[in-house]
């Protein structure tokens, strides 16, 4: 049996591109430091809105296949070798935005049985034995059904895995402190005339913004900012990057954060704020 790296990080996301936007600098940092970084993506984002006109013919399964290729390229930029699709390719489909007909598709992630989906993730957890799990908050950051369901699946899988022999010591939710977001958007307003985007988004458009006191962990990924931007560019159907900003299909500019923020949802913080997701782990938890 191959010996596991001492530090093992598992991230669970809804669609290709979510990982690069939320955690790209964190993933690149830990991969560069020799940690095992494992990404599980729950859907292929088959109903995402495509930005480049020349690719807008891609829909459904064809778009999903293209986005898997984008994900592969993004992981190469971040130095991450272990990335998987929950339950295998095509097991769960993109549910679309909340309140549309795609939510009712029996193949959609939104309609998945949480325990069934969680058991597929438990298989990964028992193989990788991560000390740290990163996923979304109960609202999925901004209310997207696939993000909400991903949260439910990840948290349930952690519970089931604990009963099957591996309790994940620390579980984090993606966050952005409100003052950081407000300051970044103030800079964006000054820079906007020179950007290729006509308008700016608002703080309310950023998933996971919370009051500063809820932030437990700050990961300085400045040294890996270029890798994060390159990974985001790899998701060309979904993201238009003009560092240090980017836009989604709504064409509204928003900041590209190279320092990434987290709220510890399970486990004990080593300090406040932590500067390392693995901080405070006992030696037996790092084996």
PDB file of N, CA, C and O in Angstrom, residues 51-107:
ATOM      1  N   UNK A  51     -20.122  31.770 -21.920  1.00  0.00           N
ATOM      2  CA  UNK A  51     -19.735  33.142 -22.221  1.00  0.00           C
ATOM      3  C   UNK A  51     -19.277  33.319 -23.678  1.00  0.00           C
ATOM      4  O   UNK A  51     -19.830  34.154 -24.388  1.00  0.00           O
ATOM      5  N   UNK A  52     -18.280  32.562 -24.169  1.00  0.00           N
ATOM      6  CA  UNK A  52     -17.777  32.840 -25.530  1.00  0.00           C
ATOM      7  C   UNK A  52     -18.830  32.513 -26.592  1.00  0.00           C
ATOM      8  O   UNK A  52     -19.369  31.401 -26.611  1.00  0.00           O
ATOM      9  N   UNK A  53     -19.121  33.436 -27.477  1.00  0.00           N
ATOM     10  CA  UNK A  53     -20.129  33.172 -28.513  1.00  0.00           C
ATOM     11  C   UNK A  53     -19.830  31.922 -29.334  1.00  0.00           C
ATOM     12  O   UNK A  53     -20.749  31.190 -29.713  1.00  0.00           O
ATOM     13  N   UNK A  54     -18.559  31.669 -29.603  1.00  0.00           N
ATOM     14  CA  UNK A  54     -18.196  30.533 -30.438  1.00  0.00           C
ATOM     15  C   UNK A  54     -18.422  29.184 -29.761  1.00  0.00           C
ATOM     16  O   UNK A  54     -18.347  28.131 -30.422  1.00  0.00           O
ATOM     17  N   UNK A  55     -18.712  29.205 -28.451  1.00  0.00           N
ATOM     18  CA  UNK A  55     -18.966  27.961 -27.718  1.00  0.00           C
ATOM     19  C   UNK A  55     -20.415  27.834 -27.255  1.00  0.00           C
ATOM     20  O   UNK A  55     -20.760  26.848 -26.592  1.00  0.00           O
ATOM     21  N   UNK A  56     -21.243  28.773 -27.622  1.00  0.00           N
ATOM     22  CA  UNK A  56     -22.618  28.747 -27.120  1.00  0.00           C
ATOM     23  C   UNK A  56     -23.481  27.658 -27.729  1.00  0.00           C
ATOM     24  O   UNK A  56     -24.599  27.422 -27.285  1.00  0.00           O
ATOM     25  N   UNK A  57     -22.956  26.972 -28.720  1.00  0.00           N
ATOM     26  CA  UNK A  57     -23.682  25.818 -29.261  1.00  0.00           C
ATOM     27  C   UNK A  57     -23.610  24.628 -28.311  1.00  0.00           C
ATOM     28  O   UNK A  57     -24.373  23.663 -28.461  1.00  0.00           O
ATOM     29  N   UNK A  58     -22.709  24.689 -27.341  1.00  0.00           N
ATOM     30  CA  UNK A  58     -22.555  23.586 -26.396  1.00  0.00           C
ATOM     31  C   UNK A  58     -23.662  23.615 -25.351  1.00  0.00           C
ATOM     32  O   UNK A  58     -23.840  24.619 -24.654  1.00  0.00           O
ATOM     33  N   UNK A  59     -24.393  22.540 -25.238  1.00  0.00           N
ATOM     34  CA  UNK A  59     -25.444  22.412 -24.226  1.00  0.00           C
ATOM     35  C   UNK A  59     -25.458  20.983 -23.707  1.00  0.00           C
ATOM     36  O   UNK A  59     -24.904  20.073 -24.336  1.00  0.00           O
ATOM     37  N   UNK A  60     -26.087  20.789 -22.577  1.00  0.00           N
ATOM     38  CA  UNK A  60     -26.284  19.442 -22.046  1.00  0.00           C
ATOM     39  C   UNK A  60     -25.012  18.646 -21.925  1.00  0.00           C
ATOM     40  O   UNK A  60     -23.985  19.115 -21.436  1.00  0.00           O
ATOM     41  N   UNK A  61     -25.053  17.408 -22.412  1.00  0.00           N
ATOM     42  CA  UNK A  61     -23.920  16.500 -22.272  1.00  0.00           C
ATOM     43  C   UNK A  61     -22.680  17.027 -22.979  1.00  0.00           C
ATOM     44  O   UNK A  61     -21.551  16.835 -22.499  1.00  0.00           O
ATOM     45  N   UNK A  62     -22.863  17.697 -24.120  1.00  0.00           N
ATOM     46  CA  UNK A  62     -21.706  18.239 -24.836  1.00  0.00           C
ATOM     47  C   UNK A  62     -21.020  19.321 -24.016  1.00  0.00           C
ATOM     48  O   UNK A  62     -19.782  19.395 -23.972  1.00  0.00           O
ATOM     49  N   UNK A  63     -21.812  20.159 -23.352  1.00  0.00           N
ATOM     50  CA  UNK A  63     -21.224  21.180 -22.488  1.00  0.00           C
ATOM     51  C   UNK A  63     -20.536  20.526 -21.296  1.00  0.00           C
ATOM     52  O   UNK A  63     -19.436  20.933 -20.899  1.00  0.00           O
ATOM     53  N   UNK A  64     -21.168  19.496 -20.734  1.00  0.00           N
ATOM     54  CA  UNK A  64     -20.553  18.795 -19.617  1.00  0.00           C
ATOM     55  C   UNK A  64     -19.199  18.210 -19.978  1.00  0.00           C
ATOM     56  O   UNK A  64     -18.237  18.312 -19.210  1.00  0.00           O
ATOM     57  N   UNK A  65     -19.097  17.611 -21.158  1.00  0.00           N
ATOM     58  CA  UNK A  65     -17.823  17.041 -21.599  1.00  0.00           C
ATOM     59  C   UNK A  65     -16.772  18.131 -21.774  1.00  0.00           C
ATOM     60  O   UNK A  65     -15.599  17.954 -21.413  1.00  0.00           O
ATOM     61  N   UNK A  66     -17.201  19.271 -22.316  1.00  0.00           N
ATOM     62  CA  UNK A  66     -16.268  20.385 -22.499  1.00  0.00           C
ATOM     63  C   UNK A  66     -15.805  20.922 -21.144  1.00  0.00           C
ATOM     64  O   UNK A  66     -14.617  21.230 -20.958  1.00  0.00           O
ATOM     65  N   UNK A  67     -16.722  21.017 -20.203  1.00  0.00           N
ATOM     66  CA  UNK A  67     -16.356  21.539 -18.894  1.00  0.00           C
ATOM     67  C   UNK A  67     -15.454  20.575 -18.124  1.00  0.00           C
ATOM     68  O   UNK A  67     -14.638  21.005 -17.303  1.00  0.00           O
ATOM     69  N   UNK A  68     -15.586  19.285 -18.383  1.00  0.00           N
ATOM     70  CA  UNK A  68     -14.655  18.333 -17.775  1.00  0.00           C
ATOM     71  C   UNK A  68     -13.247  18.562 -18.306  1.00  0.00           C
ATOM     72  O   UNK A  68     -12.274  18.500 -17.548  1.00  0.00           O
ATOM     73  N   UNK A  69     -13.134  18.858 -19.598  1.00  0.00           N
ATOM     74  CA  UNK A  69     -11.816  19.181 -20.163  1.00  0.00           C
ATOM     75  C   UNK A  69     -11.278  20.470 -19.551  1.00  0.00           C
ATOM     76  O   UNK A  69     -10.070  20.580 -19.273  1.00  0.00           O
ATOM     77  N   UNK A  70     -12.148  21.444 -19.327  1.00  0.00           N
ATOM     78  CA  UNK A  70     -11.718  22.681 -18.669  1.00  0.00           C
ATOM     79  C   UNK A  70     -11.243  22.400 -17.244  1.00  0.00           C
ATOM     80  O   UNK A  70     -10.222  22.958 -16.793  1.00  0.00           O
ATOM     81  N   UNK A  71     -11.960  21.548 -16.543  1.00  0.00           N
ATOM     82  CA  UNK A  71     -11.571  21.193 -15.181  1.00  0.00           C
ATOM     83  C   UNK A  71     -10.202  20.519 -15.176  1.00  0.00           C
ATOM     84  O   UNK A  71      -9.354  20.807 -14.311  1.00  0.00           O
ATOM     85  N   UNK A  72      -9.976  19.646 -16.123  1.00  0.00           N
ATOM     86  CA  UNK A  72      -8.690  18.962 -16.219  1.00  0.00           C
ATOM     87  C   UNK A  72      -7.564  19.977 -16.422  1.00  0.00           C
ATOM     88  O   UNK A  72      -6.505  19.886 -15.781  1.00  0.00           O
ATOM     89  N   UNK A  73      -7.799  20.938 -17.294  1.00  0.00           N
ATOM     90  CA  UNK A  73      -6.787  21.981 -17.532  1.00  0.00           C
ATOM     91  C   UNK A  73      -6.581  22.837 -16.284  1.00  0.00           C
ATOM     92  O   UNK A  73      -5.447  23.208 -15.948  1.00  0.00           O
ATOM     93  N   UNK A  74      -7.654  23.168 -15.591  1.00  0.00           N
ATOM     94  CA  UNK A  74      -7.552  23.981 -14.380  1.00  0.00           C
ATOM     95  C   UNK A  74      -6.755  23.259 -13.302  1.00  0.00           C
ATOM     96  O   UNK A  74      -5.923  23.867 -12.611  1.00  0.00           O
ATOM     97  N   UNK A  75      -6.986  21.968 -13.135  1.00  0.00           N
ATOM     98  CA  UNK A  75      -6.252  21.206 -12.120  1.00  0.00           C
ATOM     99  C   UNK A  75      -4.760  21.141 -12.460  1.00  0.00           C
ATOM    100  O   UNK A  75      -3.913  21.158 -11.566  1.00  0.00           O
ATOM    101  N   UNK A  76      -4.455  21.105 -13.734  1.00  0.00           N
ATOM    102  CA  UNK A  76      -3.050  21.133 -14.147  1.00  0.00           C
ATOM    103  C   UNK A  76      -2.405  22.451 -13.714  1.00  0.00           C
ATOM    104  O   UNK A  76      -1.267  22.474 -13.245  1.00  0.00           O
ATOM    105  N   UNK A  77      -3.124  23.545 -13.852  1.00  0.00           N
ATOM    106  CA  UNK A  77      -2.595  24.849 -13.438  1.00  0.00           C
ATOM    107  C   UNK A  77      -2.375  24.918 -11.929  1.00  0.00           C
ATOM    108  O   UNK A  77      -1.440  25.571 -11.450  1.00  0.00           O
ATOM    109  N   UNK A  78      -3.231  24.245 -11.170  1.00  0.00           N
ATOM    110  CA  UNK A  78      -3.138  24.290  -9.712  1.00  0.00           C
ATOM    111  C   UNK A  78      -2.207  23.222  -9.152  1.00  0.00           C
ATOM    112  O   UNK A  78      -1.917  23.222  -7.955  1.00  0.00           O
ATOM    113  N   UNK A  79      -1.743  22.303  -9.999  1.00  0.00           N
ATOM    114  CA  UNK A  79      -0.873  21.231  -9.532  1.00  0.00           C
ATOM    115  C   UNK A  79      -1.603  20.134  -8.799  1.00  0.00           C
ATOM    116  O   UNK A  79      -0.992  19.393  -8.009  1.00  0.00           O
ATOM    117  N   UNK A  80      -2.900  19.988  -9.062  1.00  0.00           N
ATOM    118  CA  UNK A  80      -3.722  18.987  -8.378  1.00  0.00           C
ATOM    119  C   UNK A  80      -3.923  17.796  -9.301  1.00  0.00           C
ATOM    120  O   UNK A  80      -4.459  17.932 -10.407  1.00  0.00           O
ATOM    121  N   UNK A  81      -3.515  16.620  -8.839  1.00  0.00           N
ATOM    122  CA  UNK A  81      -3.591  15.412  -9.662  1.00  0.00           C
ATOM    123  C   UNK A  81      -4.823  14.568  -9.370  1.00  0.00           C
ATOM    124  O   UNK A  81      -5.252  13.789 -10.236  1.00  0.00           O
ATOM    125  N   UNK A  82      -5.386  14.683  -8.186  1.00  0.00           N
ATOM    126  CA  UNK A  82      -6.497  13.822  -7.766  1.00  0.00           C
ATOM    127  C   UNK A  82      -7.806  14.600  -7.812  1.00  0.00           C
ATOM    128  O   UNK A  82      -8.136  15.334  -6.880  1.00  0.00           O
ATOM    129  N   UNK A  83      -8.538  14.460  -8.901  1.00  0.00           N
ATOM    130  CA  UNK A  83      -9.855  15.091  -8.993  1.00  0.00           C
ATOM    131  C   UNK A  83     -10.830  14.084  -9.590  1.00  0.00           C
ATOM    132  O   UNK A  83     -10.484  13.335 -10.497  1.00  0.00           O
ATOM    133  N   UNK A  84     -12.040  14.083  -9.043  1.00  0.00           N
ATOM    134  CA  UNK A  84     -13.002  13.035  -9.357  1.00  0.00           C
ATOM    135  C   UNK A  84     -14.402  13.621  -9.488  1.00  0.00           C
ATOM    136  O   UNK A  84     -14.682  14.706  -8.979  1.00  0.00           O
ATOM    137  N   UNK A  85     -15.278  12.836 -10.112  1.00  0.00           N
ATOM    138  CA  UNK A  85     -16.691  13.184 -10.198  1.00  0.00           C
ATOM    139  C   UNK A  85     -17.465  12.291  -9.243  1.00  0.00           C
ATOM    140  O   UNK A  85     -17.244  11.072  -9.208  1.00  0.00           O
ATOM    141  N   UNK A  86     -18.350  12.868  -8.477  1.00  0.00           N
ATOM    142  CA  UNK A  86     -19.099  12.116  -7.472  1.00  0.00           C
ATOM    143  C   UNK A  86     -19.890  10.995  -8.135  1.00  0.00           C
ATOM    144  O   UNK A  86     -20.731  11.246  -8.997  1.00  0.00           O
ATOM    145  N   UNK A  87     -19.611   9.769  -7.726  1.00  0.00           N
ATOM    146  CA  UNK A  87     -20.327   8.626  -8.265  1.00  0.00           C
ATOM    147  C   UNK A  87     -19.937   8.249  -9.674  1.00  0.00           C
ATOM    148  O   UNK A  87     -20.543   7.355 -10.272  1.00  0.00           O
ATOM    149  N   UNK A  88     -18.936   8.923 -10.254  1.00  0.00           N
ATOM    150  CA  UNK A  88     -18.520   8.658 -11.623  1.00  0.00           C
ATOM    151  C   UNK A  88     -19.133   9.640 -12.604  1.00  0.00           C
ATOM    152  O   UNK A  88     -20.103  10.344 -12.296  1.00  0.00           O
ATOM    153  N   UNK A  89     -18.561   9.687 -13.789  1.00  0.00           N
ATOM    154  CA  UNK A  89     -18.984  10.644 -14.810  1.00  0.00           C
ATOM    155  C   UNK A  89     -20.459  10.483 -15.159  1.00  0.00           C
ATOM    156  O   UNK A  89     -20.926   9.392 -15.470  1.00  0.00           O
ATOM    157  N   UNK A  90     -21.195  11.597 -15.070  1.00  0.00           N
ATOM    158  CA  UNK A  90     -22.597  11.605 -15.461  1.00  0.00           C
ATOM    159  C   UNK A  90     -23.563  11.072 -14.426  1.00  0.00           C
ATOM    160  O   UNK A  90     -24.770  10.989 -14.691  1.00  0.00           O
ATOM    161  N   UNK A  91     -23.053  10.713 -13.227  1.00  0.00           N
ATOM    162  CA  UNK A  91     -23.968  10.151 -12.215  1.00  0.00           C
ATOM    163  C   UNK A  91     -25.005  11.172 -11.779  1.00  0.00           C
ATOM    164  O   UNK A  91     -26.192  10.856 -11.627  1.00  0.00           O
ATOM    165  N   UNK A  92     -24.592  12.417 -11.567  1.00  0.00           N
ATOM    166  CA  UNK A  92     -25.511  13.483 -11.161  1.00  0.00           C
ATOM    167  C   UNK A  92     -25.379  14.653 -12.122  1.00  0.00           C
ATOM    168  O   UNK A  92     -24.272  15.064 -12.457  1.00  0.00           O
ATOM    169  N   UNK A  93     -26.504  15.188 -12.538  1.00  0.00           N
ATOM    170  CA  UNK A  93     -26.506  16.287 -13.494  1.00  0.00           C
ATOM    171  C   UNK A  93     -26.782  17.622 -12.814  1.00  0.00           C
ATOM    172  O   UNK A  93     -27.416  17.683 -11.762  1.00  0.00           O
ATOM    173  N   UNK A  94     -26.304  18.661 -13.462  1.00  0.00           N
ATOM    174  CA  UNK A  94     -26.540  20.041 -13.038  1.00  0.00           C
ATOM    175  C   UNK A  94     -28.047  20.281 -12.893  1.00  0.00           C
ATOM    176  O   UNK A  94     -28.842  19.910 -13.768  1.00  0.00           O
ATOM    177  N   UNK A  95     -28.437  20.925 -11.805  1.00  0.00           N
ATOM    178  CA  UNK A  95     -29.856  21.185 -11.531  1.00  0.00           C
ATOM    179  C   UNK A  95     -30.327  22.538 -12.037  1.00  0.00           C
ATOM    180  O   UNK A  95     -31.521  22.850 -11.934  1.00  0.00           O
ATOM    181  N   UNK A  96     -29.417  23.370 -12.561  1.00  0.00           N
ATOM    182  CA  UNK A  96     -29.808  24.713 -12.961  1.00  0.00           C
ATOM    183  C   UNK A  96     -30.064  25.592 -11.750  1.00  0.00           C
ATOM    184  O   UNK A  96     -29.962  25.161 -10.600  1.00  0.00           O
ATOM    185  N   UNK A  97     -30.403  26.848 -12.009  1.00  0.00           N
ATOM    186  CA  UNK A  97     -30.668  27.787 -10.923  1.00  0.00           C
ATOM    187  C   UNK A  97     -31.967  27.446 -10.212  1.00  0.00           C
ATOM    188  O   UNK A  97     -32.851  26.775 -10.768  1.00  0.00           O
ATOM    189  N   UNK A  98     -32.108  27.908  -8.993  1.00  0.00           N
ATOM    190  CA  UNK A  98     -33.278  27.583  -8.181  1.00  0.00           C
ATOM    191  C   UNK A  98     -34.564  28.065  -8.859  1.00  0.00           C
ATOM    192  O   UNK A  98     -34.637  29.178  -9.373  1.00  0.00           O
ATOM    193  N   UNK A  99     -35.567  27.178  -8.866  1.00  0.00           N
ATOM    194  CA  UNK A  99     -36.890  27.553  -9.336  1.00  0.00           C
ATOM    195  C   UNK A  99     -37.165  27.279 -10.794  1.00  0.00           C
ATOM    196  O   UNK A  99     -38.219  27.663 -11.304  1.00  0.00           O
ATOM    197  N   UNK A 100     -36.236  26.595 -11.504  1.00  0.00           N
ATOM    198  CA  UNK A 100     -36.483  26.293 -12.906  1.00  0.00           C
ATOM    199  C   UNK A 100     -36.813  24.804 -13.060  1.00  0.00           C
ATOM    200  O   UNK A 100     -36.626  23.998 -12.141  1.00  0.00           O
ATOM    201  N   UNK A 101     -37.289  24.425 -14.249  1.00  0.00           N
ATOM    202  CA  UNK A 101     -37.762  23.061 -14.477  1.00  0.00           C
ATOM    203  C   UNK A 101     -36.666  22.019 -14.278  1.00  0.00           C
ATOM    204  O   UNK A 101     -36.946  20.879 -13.873  1.00  0.00           O
ATOM    205  N   UNK A 102     -35.413  22.389 -14.553  1.00  0.00           N
ATOM    206  CA  UNK A 102     -34.314  21.433 -14.404  1.00  0.00           C
ATOM    207  C   UNK A 102     -34.182  20.926 -12.973  1.00  0.00           C
ATOM    208  O   UNK A 102     -33.624  19.838 -12.751  1.00  0.00           O
ATOM    209  N   UNK A 103     -34.674  21.685 -12.011  1.00  0.00           N
ATOM    210  CA  UNK A 103     -34.633  21.227 -10.616  1.00  0.00           C
ATOM    211  C   UNK A 103     -35.391  19.924 -10.421  1.00  0.00           C
ATOM    212  O   UNK A 103     -35.094  19.158  -9.496  1.00  0.00           O
ATOM    213  N   UNK A 104     -36.386  19.679 -11.268  1.00  0.00           N
ATOM    214  CA  UNK A 104     -37.265  18.520 -11.098  1.00  0.00           C
ATOM    215  C   UNK A 104     -36.799  17.289 -11.874  1.00  0.00           C
ATOM    216  O   UNK A 104     -37.431  16.237 -11.796  1.00  0.00           O
ATOM    217  N   UNK A 105     -35.722  17.413 -12.625  1.00  0.00           N
ATOM    218  CA  UNK A 105     -35.195  16.288 -13.391  1.00  0.00           C
ATOM    219  C   UNK A 105     -34.711  15.210 -12.424  1.00  0.00           C
ATOM    220  O   UNK A 105     -33.869  15.482 -11.565  1.00  0.00           O
ATOM    221  N   UNK A 106     -35.211  13.980 -12.544  1.00  0.00           N
ATOM    222  CA  UNK A 106     -34.779  12.912 -11.629  1.00  0.00           C
ATOM    223  C   UNK A 106     -33.272  12.667 -11.649  1.00  0.00           C
ATOM    224  O   UNK A 106     -32.716  12.150 -10.675  1.00  0.00           O
ATOM    225  N   UNK A 107     -32.600  13.039 -12.757  1.00  0.00           N
ATOM    226  CA  UNK A 107     -31.148  12.848 -12.851  1.00  0.00           C
ATOM    227  C   UNK A 107     -30.362  13.968 -12.190  1.00  0.00           C
ATOM    228  O   UNK A 107     -29.141  13.862 -12.048  1.00  0.00           O
TER     229      UNK A 107
END
